[in-house]
PDB file of C-alpha atoms in Angstrom:
ATOM      1  CA  GLN A   1      32.275 -14.406  64.868  1.00 95.00           C
ATOM      2  CA  VAL A   2      34.415 -12.319  67.171  1.00 97.00           C
ATOM      3  CA  GLN A   3      34.194  -8.571  66.570  1.00 98.00           C
ATOM      4  CA  MET A   4      35.695  -5.575  68.328  1.00 98.00           C
ATOM      5  CA  VAL A   5      34.022  -2.329  67.273  1.00 98.00           C
ATOM      6  CA  GLN A   6      35.521   0.956  68.403  1.00 98.00           C
ATOM      7  CA  SER A   7      34.063   4.440  68.701  1.00 98.00           C
ATOM      8  CA  GLY A   8      34.743   7.110  66.109  1.00 98.00           C
ATOM      9  CA  ALA A   9      37.570   9.547  65.565  1.00 98.00           C
ATOM     10  CA  GLN A  10      37.972  12.474  67.945  1.00 98.00           C
ATOM     11  CA  VAL A  11      39.792  15.802  67.937  1.00 98.00           C
ATOM     12  CA  LYS A  12      40.885  17.208  71.284  1.00 98.00           C
ATOM     13  CA  LYS A  13      42.770  20.236  72.533  1.00 98.00           C
ATOM     14  CA  PRO A  14      45.956  19.904  74.578  1.00 98.00           C
ATOM     15  CA  GLY A  15      45.150  19.317  78.224  1.00 98.00           C
ATOM     16  CA  ALA A  16      41.773  17.742  77.519  1.00 98.00           C
ATOM     17  CA  SER A  17      40.718  14.130  78.062  1.00 98.00           C
ATOM     18  CA  VAL A  18      39.513  11.512  75.600  1.00 98.00           C
ATOM     19  CA  MET A  19      37.547   8.324  76.084  1.00 98.00           C
ATOM     20  CA  VAL A  20      37.525   5.568  73.489  1.00 98.00           C
ATOM     21  CA  SER A  21      35.109   2.642  73.640  1.00 98.00           C
ATOM     22  CA  CYS A  22      35.440  -0.893  72.305  1.00 98.00           C
ATOM     23  CA  LYS A  23      32.381  -3.122  72.061  1.00 98.00           C
ATOM     24  CA  ALA A  24      33.081  -6.833  71.886  1.00 98.00           C
ATOM     25  CA  SER A  25      30.798  -9.489  70.480  1.00 98.00           C
ATOM     26  CA  GLY A  26      30.895 -13.123  69.434  1.00 97.00           C
ATOM     27  CA  TYR A  27      32.454 -14.499  72.621  1.00 97.00           C
ATOM     28  CA  ARG A  28      32.005 -14.510  76.404  1.00 97.00           C
ATOM     29  CA  PHE A  29      33.389 -11.086  77.317  1.00 97.00           C
ATOM     30  CA  THR A  30      34.590 -11.959  80.815  1.00 97.00           C
ATOM     31  CA  THR A  31      36.817 -14.842  79.691  1.00 96.00           C
ATOM     32  CA  PHE A  32      39.373 -12.635  77.950  1.00 96.00           C
ATOM     33  CA  SER A  33      41.298  -9.484  78.744  1.00 97.00           C
ATOM     34  CA  ILE A  34      41.285  -6.281  76.711  1.00 98.00           C
ATOM     35  CA  THR A  35      44.541  -4.596  75.777  1.00 98.00           C
ATOM     36  CA  TRP A  36      44.949  -1.119  74.338  1.00 98.00           C
ATOM     37  CA  ILE A  37      47.721  -0.394  71.839  1.00 98.00           C
ATOM     38  CA  ARG A  38      48.442   2.870  70.065  1.00 98.00           C
ATOM     39  CA  GLN A  39      50.279   3.850  66.909  1.00 98.00           C
ATOM     40  CA  ALA A  40      51.472   7.385  66.229  1.00 98.00           C
ATOM     41  CA  PRO A  41      51.301   8.471  62.574  1.00 97.00           C
ATOM     42  CA  GLY A  42      53.911   6.568  60.557  1.00 95.00           C
ATOM     43  CA  GLN A  43      55.283   4.900  63.673  1.00 96.00           C
ATOM     44  CA  GLY A  44      55.263   1.481  65.297  1.00 97.00           C
ATOM     45  CA  LEU A  45      53.027  -0.127  67.882  1.00 98.00           C
ATOM     46  CA  ALA A  46      53.100   0.781  71.571  1.00 98.00           C
ATOM     47  CA  TRP A  47      51.428  -1.193  74.345  1.00 97.00           C
ATOM     48  CA  MET A  48      49.358   1.011  76.641  1.00 98.00           C
ATOM     49  CA  GLY A  49      47.942  -1.415  79.136  1.00 97.00           C
ATOM     50  CA  TRP A  50      45.604  -4.234  79.927  1.00 97.00           C
ATOM     51  CA  ILE A  51      42.384  -4.857  81.817  1.00 98.00           C
ATOM     52  CA  SER A  52      40.888  -8.125  82.900  1.00 97.00           C
ATOM     53  CA  ALA A  53      37.265  -8.273  81.816  1.00 97.00           C
ATOM     54  CA  TYR A  54      36.769 -10.884  84.539  1.00 96.00           C
ATOM     55  CA  ASN A  55      37.733  -8.869  87.618  1.00 95.00           C
ATOM     56  CA  GLY A  56      38.772  -5.412  86.391  1.00 96.00           C
ATOM     57  CA  ALA A  57      42.445  -5.830  87.292  1.00 97.00           C
ATOM     58  CA  THR A  58      44.649  -3.472  85.310  1.00 97.00           C
ATOM     59  CA  ASN A  59      48.280  -3.020  84.353  1.00 97.00           C
ATOM     60  CA  TYR A  60      49.394   0.174  82.622  1.00 97.00           C
ATOM     61  CA  ALA A  61      52.535   1.124  80.739  1.00 97.00           C
ATOM     62  CA  PRO A  62      54.861   3.036  83.088  1.00 96.00           C
ATOM     63  CA  ASN A  63      54.982   6.060  80.784  1.00 95.00           C
ATOM     64  CA  LEU A  64      51.178   6.421  80.977  1.00 97.00           C
ATOM     65  CA  GLN A  65      50.683   5.780  84.703  1.00 92.00           C
ATOM     66  CA  GLY A  66      48.543   8.519  86.207  1.00 94.00           C
ATOM     67  CA  ARG A  67      47.109   9.620  82.859  1.00 97.00           C
ATOM     68  CA  VAL A  68      45.296   6.500  81.651  1.00 98.00           C
ATOM     69  CA  THR A  69      42.354   4.559  83.052  1.00 98.00           C
ATOM     70  CA  MET A  70      40.902   1.403  81.544  1.00 98.00           C
ATOM     71  CA  THR A  71      37.482   0.114  82.527  1.00 98.00           C
ATOM     72  CA  THR A  72      34.912  -2.382  81.368  1.00 98.00           C
ATOM     73  CA  ASP A  73      31.125  -2.650  81.445  1.00 97.00           C
ATOM     74  CA  THR A  74      30.335  -6.346  81.464  1.00 97.00           C
ATOM     75  CA  SER A  75      26.609  -5.686  81.001  1.00 97.00           C
ATOM     76  CA  THR A  76      27.311  -4.322  77.512  1.00 98.00           C
ATOM     77  CA  SER A  77      30.581  -6.161  76.775  1.00 98.00           C
ATOM     78  CA  THR A  78      32.284  -2.826  76.293  1.00 98.00           C
ATOM     79  CA  ALA A  79      35.763  -1.688  77.271  1.00 98.00           C
ATOM     80  CA  TYR A  80      36.795   1.922  77.732  1.00 98.00           C
ATOM     81  CA  MET A  81      40.121   3.716  77.683  1.00 98.00           C
ATOM     82  CA  GLU A  82      40.402   7.245  79.070  1.00 98.00           C
ATOM     83  CA  LEU A  83      43.535   9.302  78.515  1.00 98.00           C
ATOM     84  CA  ARG A  84      43.882  12.624  80.353  1.00 98.00           C
ATOM     85  CA  SER A  85      46.090  15.698  80.061  1.00 98.00           C
ATOM     86  CA  LEU A  86      46.440  15.133  76.341  1.00 98.00           C
ATOM     87  CA  ARG A  87      49.572  16.327  74.538  1.00 97.00           C
ATOM     88  CA  SER A  88      50.344  16.608  70.863  1.00 97.00           C
ATOM     89  CA  ASP A  89      52.384  13.407  71.011  1.00 97.00           C
ATOM     90  CA  ASP A  90      49.252  11.518  72.076  1.00 98.00           C
ATOM     91  CA  THR A  91      47.995  11.952  68.517  1.00 98.00           C
ATOM     92  CA  ALA A  92      47.671   8.377  67.337  1.00 98.00           C
ATOM     93  CA  MET A  93      45.470   5.535  66.205  1.00 98.00           C
ATOM     94  CA  TYR A  94      44.232   3.699  69.274  1.00 98.00           C
ATOM     95  CA  TYR A  95      43.419  -0.008  69.025  1.00 98.00           C
ATOM     96  CA  CYS A  96      41.677  -2.351  71.409  1.00 98.00           C
ATOM     97  CA  THR A  97      42.475  -6.021  71.134  1.00 98.00           C
ATOM     98  CA  ARG A  98      41.347  -9.199  72.812  1.00 97.00           C
ATOM     99  CA  GLY A  99      44.010 -10.903  74.869  1.00 93.00           C
ATOM    100  CA  GLY A 100      44.088 -14.605  75.614  1.00 88.00           C
ATOM    101  CA  GLN A 101      46.151 -17.742  75.309  1.00 86.00           C
ATOM    102  CA  LEU A 102      46.939 -16.952  71.666  1.00 92.00           C
ATOM    103  CA  GLY A 103      48.087 -13.424  72.395  1.00 92.00           C
ATOM    104  CA  TYR A 104      46.217 -10.519  70.832  1.00 96.00           C
ATOM    105  CA  ASP A 105      44.032 -12.359  68.367  1.00 96.00           C
ATOM    106  CA  TYR A 106      41.189 -10.000  67.443  1.00 97.00           C
ATOM    107  CA  TRP A 107      41.546  -6.254  67.019  1.00 98.00           C
ATOM    108  CA  GLY A 108      39.227  -3.287  66.734  1.00 98.00           C
ATOM    109  CA  GLN A 109      39.320  -1.178  63.608  1.00 98.00           C
ATOM    110  CA  GLY A 110      41.140   1.623  65.407  1.00 98.00           C
ATOM    111  CA  THR A 111      40.139   5.079  66.641  1.00 98.00           C
ATOM    112  CA  LEU A 112      42.089   8.122  65.499  1.00 98.00           C
ATOM    113  CA  VAL A 113      42.635  10.665  68.262  1.00 98.00           C
ATOM    114  CA  THR A 114      44.073  13.983  67.142  1.00 98.00           C
ATOM    115  CA  VAL A 115      45.375  16.443  69.699  1.00 98.00           C
ATOM    116  CA  SER A 116      45.631  19.931  68.273  1.00 97.00           C
ATOM    117  CA  SER A 117      45.135  23.477  69.441  1.00 95.00           C
TER     118      SER A 117
ATOM    119  CA  GLU B   1      62.078  -3.376  79.412  1.00 95.00           C
ATOM    120  CA  ILE B   2      62.755  -6.116  76.864  1.00 97.00           C
ATOM    121  CA  VAL B   3      63.980  -4.578  73.622  1.00 98.00           C
ATOM    122  CA  MET B   4      62.953  -6.248  70.365  1.00 98.00           C
ATOM    123  CA  THR B   5      65.170  -5.642  67.327  1.00 98.00           C
ATOM    124  CA  GLN B   6      64.022  -6.591  63.840  1.00 98.00           C
ATOM    125  CA  SER B   7      66.021  -6.844  60.640  1.00 96.00           C
ATOM    126  CA  PRO B   8      65.866  -5.864  57.941  1.00 97.00           C
ATOM    127  CA  LEU B   9      63.621  -2.828  58.347  1.00 98.00           C
ATOM    128  CA  SER B  10      62.793  -2.859  54.639  1.00 98.00           C
ATOM    129  CA  LEU B  11      62.498  -5.958  52.481  1.00 98.00           C
ATOM    130  CA  PRO B  12      61.761  -5.753  48.749  1.00 97.00           C
ATOM    131  CA  VAL B  13      60.642  -9.166  47.540  1.00 96.00           C
ATOM    132  CA  THR B  14      59.928 -10.845  44.227  1.00 95.00           C
ATOM    133  CA  PRO B  15      56.612 -12.729  43.998  1.00 96.00           C
ATOM    134  CA  GLY B  16      57.182 -16.455  44.273  1.00 96.00           C
ATOM    135  CA  GLN B  17      60.487 -16.031  46.061  1.00 96.00           C
ATOM    136  CA  PRO B  18      61.113 -16.672  49.784  1.00 97.00           C
ATOM    137  CA  ALA B  19      61.413 -13.966  52.417  1.00 97.00           C
ATOM    138  CA  SER B  20      62.796 -14.006  55.933  1.00 98.00           C
ATOM    139  CA  ILE B  21      62.595 -11.543  58.833  1.00 98.00           C
ATOM    140  CA  SER B  22      64.714 -11.715  61.965  1.00 98.00           C
ATOM    141  CA  CYS B  23      63.680 -10.641  65.451  1.00 98.00           C
ATOM    142  CA  LYS B  24      66.074 -10.592  68.404  1.00 98.00           C
ATOM    143  CA  SER B  25      65.130  -9.940  72.016  1.00 98.00           C
ATOM    144  CA  SER B  26      67.369  -8.389  74.671  1.00 98.00           C
ATOM    145  CA  GLN B  27      66.681 -11.319  76.985  1.00 98.00           C
ATOM    146  CA  SER B  28      65.354 -14.836  76.651  1.00 97.00           C
ATOM    147  CA  LEU B  29      61.606 -15.087  76.084  1.00 97.00           C
ATOM    148  CA  LEU B  30      61.395 -18.583  77.600  1.00 97.00           C
ATOM    149  CA  HIS B  31      59.058 -18.612  80.590  1.00 96.00           C
ATOM    150  CA  SER B  32      59.323 -21.006  83.510  1.00 95.00           C
ATOM    151  CA  ASP B  33      56.077 -22.602  82.268  1.00 95.00           C
ATOM    152  CA  GLY B  34      58.011 -23.849  79.242  1.00 96.00           C
ATOM    153  CA  LYS B  35      56.345 -21.510  76.752  1.00 97.00           C
ATOM    154  CA  THR B  36      58.139 -18.852  74.723  1.00 97.00           C
ATOM    155  CA  TYR B  37      56.062 -15.696  74.431  1.00 97.00           C
ATOM    156  CA  LEU B  38      56.962 -14.483  70.959  1.00 98.00           C
ATOM    157  CA  TYR B  39      54.341 -13.466  68.405  1.00 98.00           C
ATOM    158  CA  TRP B  40      54.271 -12.181  64.812  1.00 98.00           C
ATOM    159  CA  TYR B  41      51.809  -9.724  63.305  1.00 98.00           C
ATOM    160  CA  LEU B  42      51.199  -8.287  59.838  1.00 98.00           C
ATOM    161  CA  GLN B  43      49.746  -4.819  59.428  1.00 98.00           C
ATOM    162  CA  LYS B  44      48.432  -4.101  55.962  1.00 98.00           C
ATOM    163  CA  ALA B  45      47.947  -0.531  54.837  1.00 96.00           C
ATOM    164  CA  GLY B  46      45.052   1.154  56.614  1.00 96.00           C
ATOM    165  CA  GLN B  47      44.245  -1.895  58.733  1.00 98.00           C
ATOM    166  CA  PRO B  48      44.850  -3.017  62.310  1.00 98.00           C
ATOM    167  CA  PRO B  49      47.560  -5.612  62.838  1.00 98.00           C
ATOM    168  CA  GLN B  50      46.559  -9.228  62.335  1.00 98.00           C
ATOM    169  CA  LEU B  51      47.951 -12.159  64.257  1.00 98.00           C
ATOM    170  CA  LEU B  52      50.038 -14.560  62.183  1.00 98.00           C
ATOM    171  CA  ILE B  53      52.051 -16.650  64.654  1.00 98.00           C
ATOM    172  CA  TYR B  54      51.762 -17.227  68.396  1.00 98.00           C
ATOM    173  CA  GLU B  55      54.314 -18.770  70.758  1.00 98.00           C
ATOM    174  CA  VAL B  56      57.092 -18.766  68.153  1.00 98.00           C
ATOM    175  CA  SER B  57      55.754 -21.253  65.642  1.00 98.00           C
ATOM    176  CA  ASN B  58      51.987 -21.755  65.875  1.00 98.00           C
ATOM    177  CA  ARG B  59      49.983 -20.413  62.959  1.00 98.00           C
ATOM    178  CA  PHE B  60      46.785 -18.568  63.831  1.00 97.00           C
ATOM    179  CA  SER B  61      43.527 -19.619  62.199  1.00 95.00           C
ATOM    180  CA  GLY B  62      43.466 -18.891  58.479  1.00 96.00           C
ATOM    181  CA  VAL B  63      47.183 -18.168  58.125  1.00 97.00           C
ATOM    182  CA  PRO B  64      48.565 -20.032  55.091  1.00 96.00           C
ATOM    183  CA  ASP B  65      51.175 -22.728  55.683  1.00 95.00           C
ATOM    184  CA  ARG B  66      53.714 -20.856  53.525  1.00 97.00           C
ATOM    185  CA  VAL B  67      54.104 -18.588  56.574  1.00 98.00           C
ATOM    186  CA  SER B  68      56.152 -20.095  59.374  1.00 98.00           C
ATOM    187  CA  GLY B  69      57.885 -19.052  62.556  1.00 98.00           C
ATOM    188  CA  SER B  70      60.902 -20.522  64.286  1.00 98.00           C
ATOM    189  CA  GLY B  71      63.520 -19.779  66.887  1.00 98.00           C
ATOM    190  CA  SER B  72      64.218 -19.985  70.578  1.00 97.00           C
ATOM    191  CA  GLY B  73      65.629 -17.998  73.471  1.00 96.00           C
ATOM    192  CA  THR B  74      66.447 -14.604  71.994  1.00 98.00           C
ATOM    193  CA  ASP B  75      66.560 -15.290  68.235  1.00 98.00           C
ATOM    194  CA  PHE B  76      63.452 -15.708  66.119  1.00 98.00           C
ATOM    195  CA  THR B  77      62.615 -15.816  62.419  1.00 98.00           C
ATOM    196  CA  LEU B  78      59.491 -15.410  60.327  1.00 98.00           C
ATOM    197  CA  LYS B  79      59.662 -17.034  56.911  1.00 98.00           C
ATOM    198  CA  ILE B  80      57.406 -16.847  53.891  1.00 97.00           C
ATOM    199  CA  SER B  81      58.207 -19.678  51.513  1.00 96.00           C
ATOM    200  CA  ARG B  82      56.730 -18.059  48.405  1.00 96.00           C
ATOM    201  CA  VAL B  83      55.764 -14.411  48.646  1.00 97.00           C
ATOM    202  CA  GLU B  84      52.427 -13.333  47.209  1.00 96.00           C
ATOM    203  CA  ALA B  85      51.023  -9.853  46.658  1.00 95.00           C
ATOM    204  CA  GLU B  86      48.761 -10.222  49.718  1.00 95.00           C
ATOM    205  CA  ASP B  87      51.864 -10.521  51.943  1.00 97.00           C
ATOM    206  CA  VAL B  88      52.748  -6.847  51.492  1.00 98.00           C
ATOM    207  CA  GLY B  89      52.711  -4.774  54.671  1.00 98.00           C
ATOM    208  CA  VAL B  90      54.634  -4.187  57.882  1.00 98.00           C
ATOM    209  CA  TYR B  91      55.557  -7.190  60.004  1.00 98.00           C
ATOM    210  CA  TYR B  92      56.020  -6.825  63.761  1.00 98.00           C
ATOM    211  CA  CYS B  93      57.340  -9.214  66.349  1.00 98.00           C
ATOM    212  CA  LEU B  94      55.977  -8.926  69.876  1.00 98.00           C
ATOM    213  CA  GLN B  95      57.156 -10.296  73.195  1.00 98.00           C
ATOM    214  CA  MET B  96      54.728 -10.952  76.015  1.00 97.00           C
ATOM    215  CA  LEU B  97      57.073 -12.422  78.603  1.00 96.00           C
ATOM    216  CA  ASP B  98      57.247  -9.093  80.409  1.00 94.00           C
ATOM    217  CA  LEU B  99      55.416  -5.797  79.767  1.00 95.00           C
ATOM    218  CA  PRO B 100      54.711  -6.304  76.056  1.00 96.00           C
ATOM    219  CA  THR B 101      57.031  -4.663  73.561  1.00 98.00           C
ATOM    220  CA  PHE B 102      57.050  -4.698  69.774  1.00 98.00           C
ATOM    221  CA  GLY B 103      59.872  -4.708  67.283  1.00 98.00           C
ATOM    222  CA  GLN B 104      60.270  -1.641  65.057  1.00 98.00           C
ATOM    223  CA  GLY B 105      58.563  -3.316  62.132  1.00 98.00           C
ATOM    224  CA  THR B 106      59.778  -4.661  58.787  1.00 98.00           C
ATOM    225  CA  LYS B 107      58.179  -3.219  55.671  1.00 98.00           C
ATOM    226  CA  VAL B 108      57.723  -5.861  52.990  1.00 98.00           C
ATOM    227  CA  GLU B 109      57.023  -4.614  49.486  1.00 97.00           C
ATOM    228  CA  ILE B 110      56.957  -6.159  46.042  1.00 94.00           C
ATOM    229  CA  LYS B 111      59.917  -5.379  43.796  1.00 89.00           C
TER     230      LYS B 111
END
């Protein structure tokens, strides 16, 4: 069965960087994209960007351009999201999700990133 | 940016009764390929969102047939024919025609 397993919660100081991983299993990794979505505490869902696991092409949300980088390691079927110059309003649950013809069909369990001095 | 507007934002429901959620987009979600890129998700407390409906009206695997989606262009509706306790949570619509954007969410709770 398809599974997306994310790395654990992290606490970071303002200005630092964070990297979250997402290991996929149960399907051919390179045939789907990986999208990252975040959710601030008590808030709605915000699309962060997308990476093709086939060729590494990316598309980022305009408000995150220059601060976010998404990568994949096809040898381990793992996707990574790095967010730099962290601010307090980056405190959120970060989700990876598989993207395909059905939309975002399988999701990771979420990774809580807390930015606090 | 395509703006997605849901209503109501809060929906108390009685078990066994129907429920309906509206989602309106700021522009048509019909693509030139003939598909309409509108999706519905349910997020239960403490869980990631789960896909319910894709391309307006197609139920994802395992979604009960009492859940249905309809609509076209800019107006879409999610209906639950008979609400059960497991339907409690926040429902989001999502458009994927352009850079993806979500509605604000509709919190469904049992009366």
